[in-house]
Amino acid sequence: MSGGLLVAGTTSDAGKSVVTAGICRWLVRQGVKVAPFKAQNMSLNSFVTTEGAEIGRAQAMQAQACRIEPTALMNPVLLKPGGEQSSQVVLLGKPVGELSARGYHGGRQQQLLGTVLDCLEQLRGTYDAVICEGAGSPAEINLRRTDIVNMGIARNAGLPVLVVGDIDRGGVFASFFGTVALLSPEDQACVAGFLVNKFRGDVSLLEPGLDMLHGLTGRKTYGVLPFRHGLGIDEEDGLRVSLRGAVRESVVAPPVGEDVLRVAVCAVPLMSNFTDVDALAAEPGVVVRFVDRPEELSDADLVIVPGTRGTVRALEWLRERGLADALVRRAAEQRPVLGICGGFQILGEHIEDDVESRRGQVDGLGILPVRVRFAREKTLTRPSGEALGERVEGYEIHHGVADVTGGIRFLDGCRVGQNWGTHWHGSLESDGFRRAFLREVAAAAGRRFVPAPDTSFAALREEQLDRLGDLIEQHADTDALWRLIESGAPQGLPFIPPGAPA
């Protein structure tokens, strides 16, 4: 078998990432050597590969679905928003500068097409199949001329396109039809058919509509995936409503001890890698919530200040909201506070930033004896070490260089009493360390909370990916999907007017 597929969507968040991961896991279970690919990703949730390249976390999770190590080839262009109008451009895992949306779509994006196609070709030369994920909608007619992630990549690489629609939002038939009808004849020839996502109810009631859609477009529906809680993989943007649901669907076991442990995460602007707290949400008896008011910290046993793409902006936001004063009071009372990456920098004495915000020297909260200077070069590493008597692995993505002047060393940061700070993302996914840390927090908070002795975050991730593979295997037309990946879009697909405007 040798082939590929582009999974597009009628909208953002239609389920492209989940479907791509599910197809990848289904294929690898059939003995197919498969890899994921997303030409261009916009996300504040990123990951560091073993070669020190930064890519979107969704592609890292899709690589895990394929049971392979992620590489920069799988996400050659990553855009990390830094405000309303600009993003950091990460090319082949390394930052190459900041661009406005107009500057990127005005010419820079099209210049990257050759690089993107070369990466895809390298993957296709190595793997039996490459499952590509689009971005947004392929029918964004204002952006089609410079598109390198949807129909631009499909046309240039000869990929068939499967369009995913979220029926839970409503209007899925109009979305499917309208998506095809706004494409040029050449683009329409790549669109093989549709996949309905998040369906609730009796599929037999939907089938007449699918037959009508086939009659209108000449394109079949390759499956109807039922609505399932907890199927989301690491998100690109936004905050999920239920962190626990994103880890596993089943009811989480009751606490092992007599108490629950309450964790409050400060929802700072431009929050990055909020997936750090997923491992806490997976623990029986740990309740995680995002907060933006100081009174919401009062009953928390642990407060986390997470990573952010705008450290100084987040610090100002904390002060404007009164959260900064609440954090300082809490720290003085030796009630547990954990700062991760940008949050670690915020807890320090001062920040010298001529790179990200260009605000020069700014006073931090003074909770930890740390001074931070922003370097132009970004630190991208996969460190490992020991803390609280347990092995820990993580990854670092930051411009800030920390000079730790006191306290007890904690990973690459420090600890002063019950105030902790580190640049390491992902450390809480190390099961032994997470349990040891939660025991410390529970003792400091006076909670009779006991970490479950057998929670394996890696096993939960694998369980989640297997459920995605099951979804495809049980509810998609896998024979037809196999032919599509192997042979491309069917010939003679009809043109649906009006097509793309000139």
Steps between C-alpha positions, in 0.01 A plus 500: 500500500620850420280803526364792693196699599418856604244533780332839458210649696197714435612721791770530760451245779290271279712209620787490249769430761300223662405336169859519377626335819226236478584412139869483593433260790264287287762471224789415731291222651463360147879483471531815290805721553330839530592859594299818567556835330370853539662755273413802711369508853395798713529406865637600838513133600827366366746217563875445461621205295811298585702703249401824675231619257176669605177368344129508585393266780220361284758366253705356786190315621422382146856365478431312822188361333734375224738360765791702365714788626379845387732706279503850356401356160153431639426869567743714299324833571375590848347841574497606865270801557654781700207740485201593289701576187830309505648154547841347543582289194669169582649336191621140515492522878694828542365857540582721201324823597172679571248581227163670487211308347510733200873449457470122523207463262635779281786293366702319764258209518522423130880508519483210745309271262820345365624420851164351598481280189858383551422393858190312385697330223763385750231347719332333204834352399541348847149387594231291333242770560494860620178635653494878469289743700368823354433824689178694540293447187618433142231742378660814645485670161684811620808289584498245218765675289767453767369177655763240590305288748166406340429482126840650421676197646237255369533625141878518500546160667214321325317416824133400527305713747254379762287782643396463868189674632385541861130412493465592868528865397215465250493586130733220398336434160516867401861511622599197292326626187619858541861394560511313168301762309745779590801315356640524149440206262862389552463509879163327490657211309709423811203490740406133521225520762391569852520372858233594754635559850331514844164348403245431776202275439377248245719488189209368294334841536808664351541266203238665271689827535828330414336350190376846398848645559644232273244588234583870524878466501580159352711430807448230762515526877778282637357464847292641784695524824288506816540763766739383772622690805873528552622434145688828456877484466725790600324807372649767276326800651243594760406343830310177521201494728591169661864416552413166651291410196798569278700233680250215514127451461433256782391622842808585703537287811427661838790633707726243661522715812225679688536837324514639149775738394395826332728650234443851360676599177529873429356551150766751390491660152675309219512192720729237352523129567208495742513126423752490787209459743333211315702252704363654820145481365553128437565433868203367701407761759672796328264777385650744246340826395611819320448825689518873432391654834699524825218359713521178300845436650375497858390136518770362267754258644738572211514799267680466167625796296541336158710575196422795276622647171482846662666490842493876567146532368388212723669663799314826435174305467558330835554842660196657331277216621628497856637150453860617549430626853311179578797292380746701710283461812459132432875449457572685825261263677692203351196374312618311189566695179659351187628711210571327168713667230353853460327449834838420658640824356204697637569369853857634485646832618530674167482441126724666241313471170630664185378211282137401561330813637800734456405660833849486648524428873173418677452400864369147553295385797812436711380161623808311380870612503529504121603761247401447139659642184339436164747372237439521126580132460221270615579210732358177354606191694373169641658489849481220753605487863385428851278681749338389826689173464336415165610504137349783297486572127379817334556748220599867490374774264600850610703813427544586868830407665463457877771595750401317819662670801355303791258239621525125443565383146188357339547360149656802321329747735463520876281443800454725801275332755180418312574734208633314196619608157640329190531547125420132445174429321362147526670414829169401661461222243776311687282284723732453800591867514138610465396281792788627715416862417131450580591345835703813582212725396245301700717511812549877468129553439399278792299274270458127560555439131691194381616467136380186327790252488427372148409800281714484186465810286674333205256208519205742506634669188532165325148406609373827357676447165371143477147630550555738209616210287194301610275787395636489144502122482143463626324799342683586177492313169856379543509307171409816310737706714781255424435532123494879533838511677652253256355617168396864546171677431256326264509614139212691343371675811245764391557873523264678741429862401568782553861408582763739629460868407752635256 
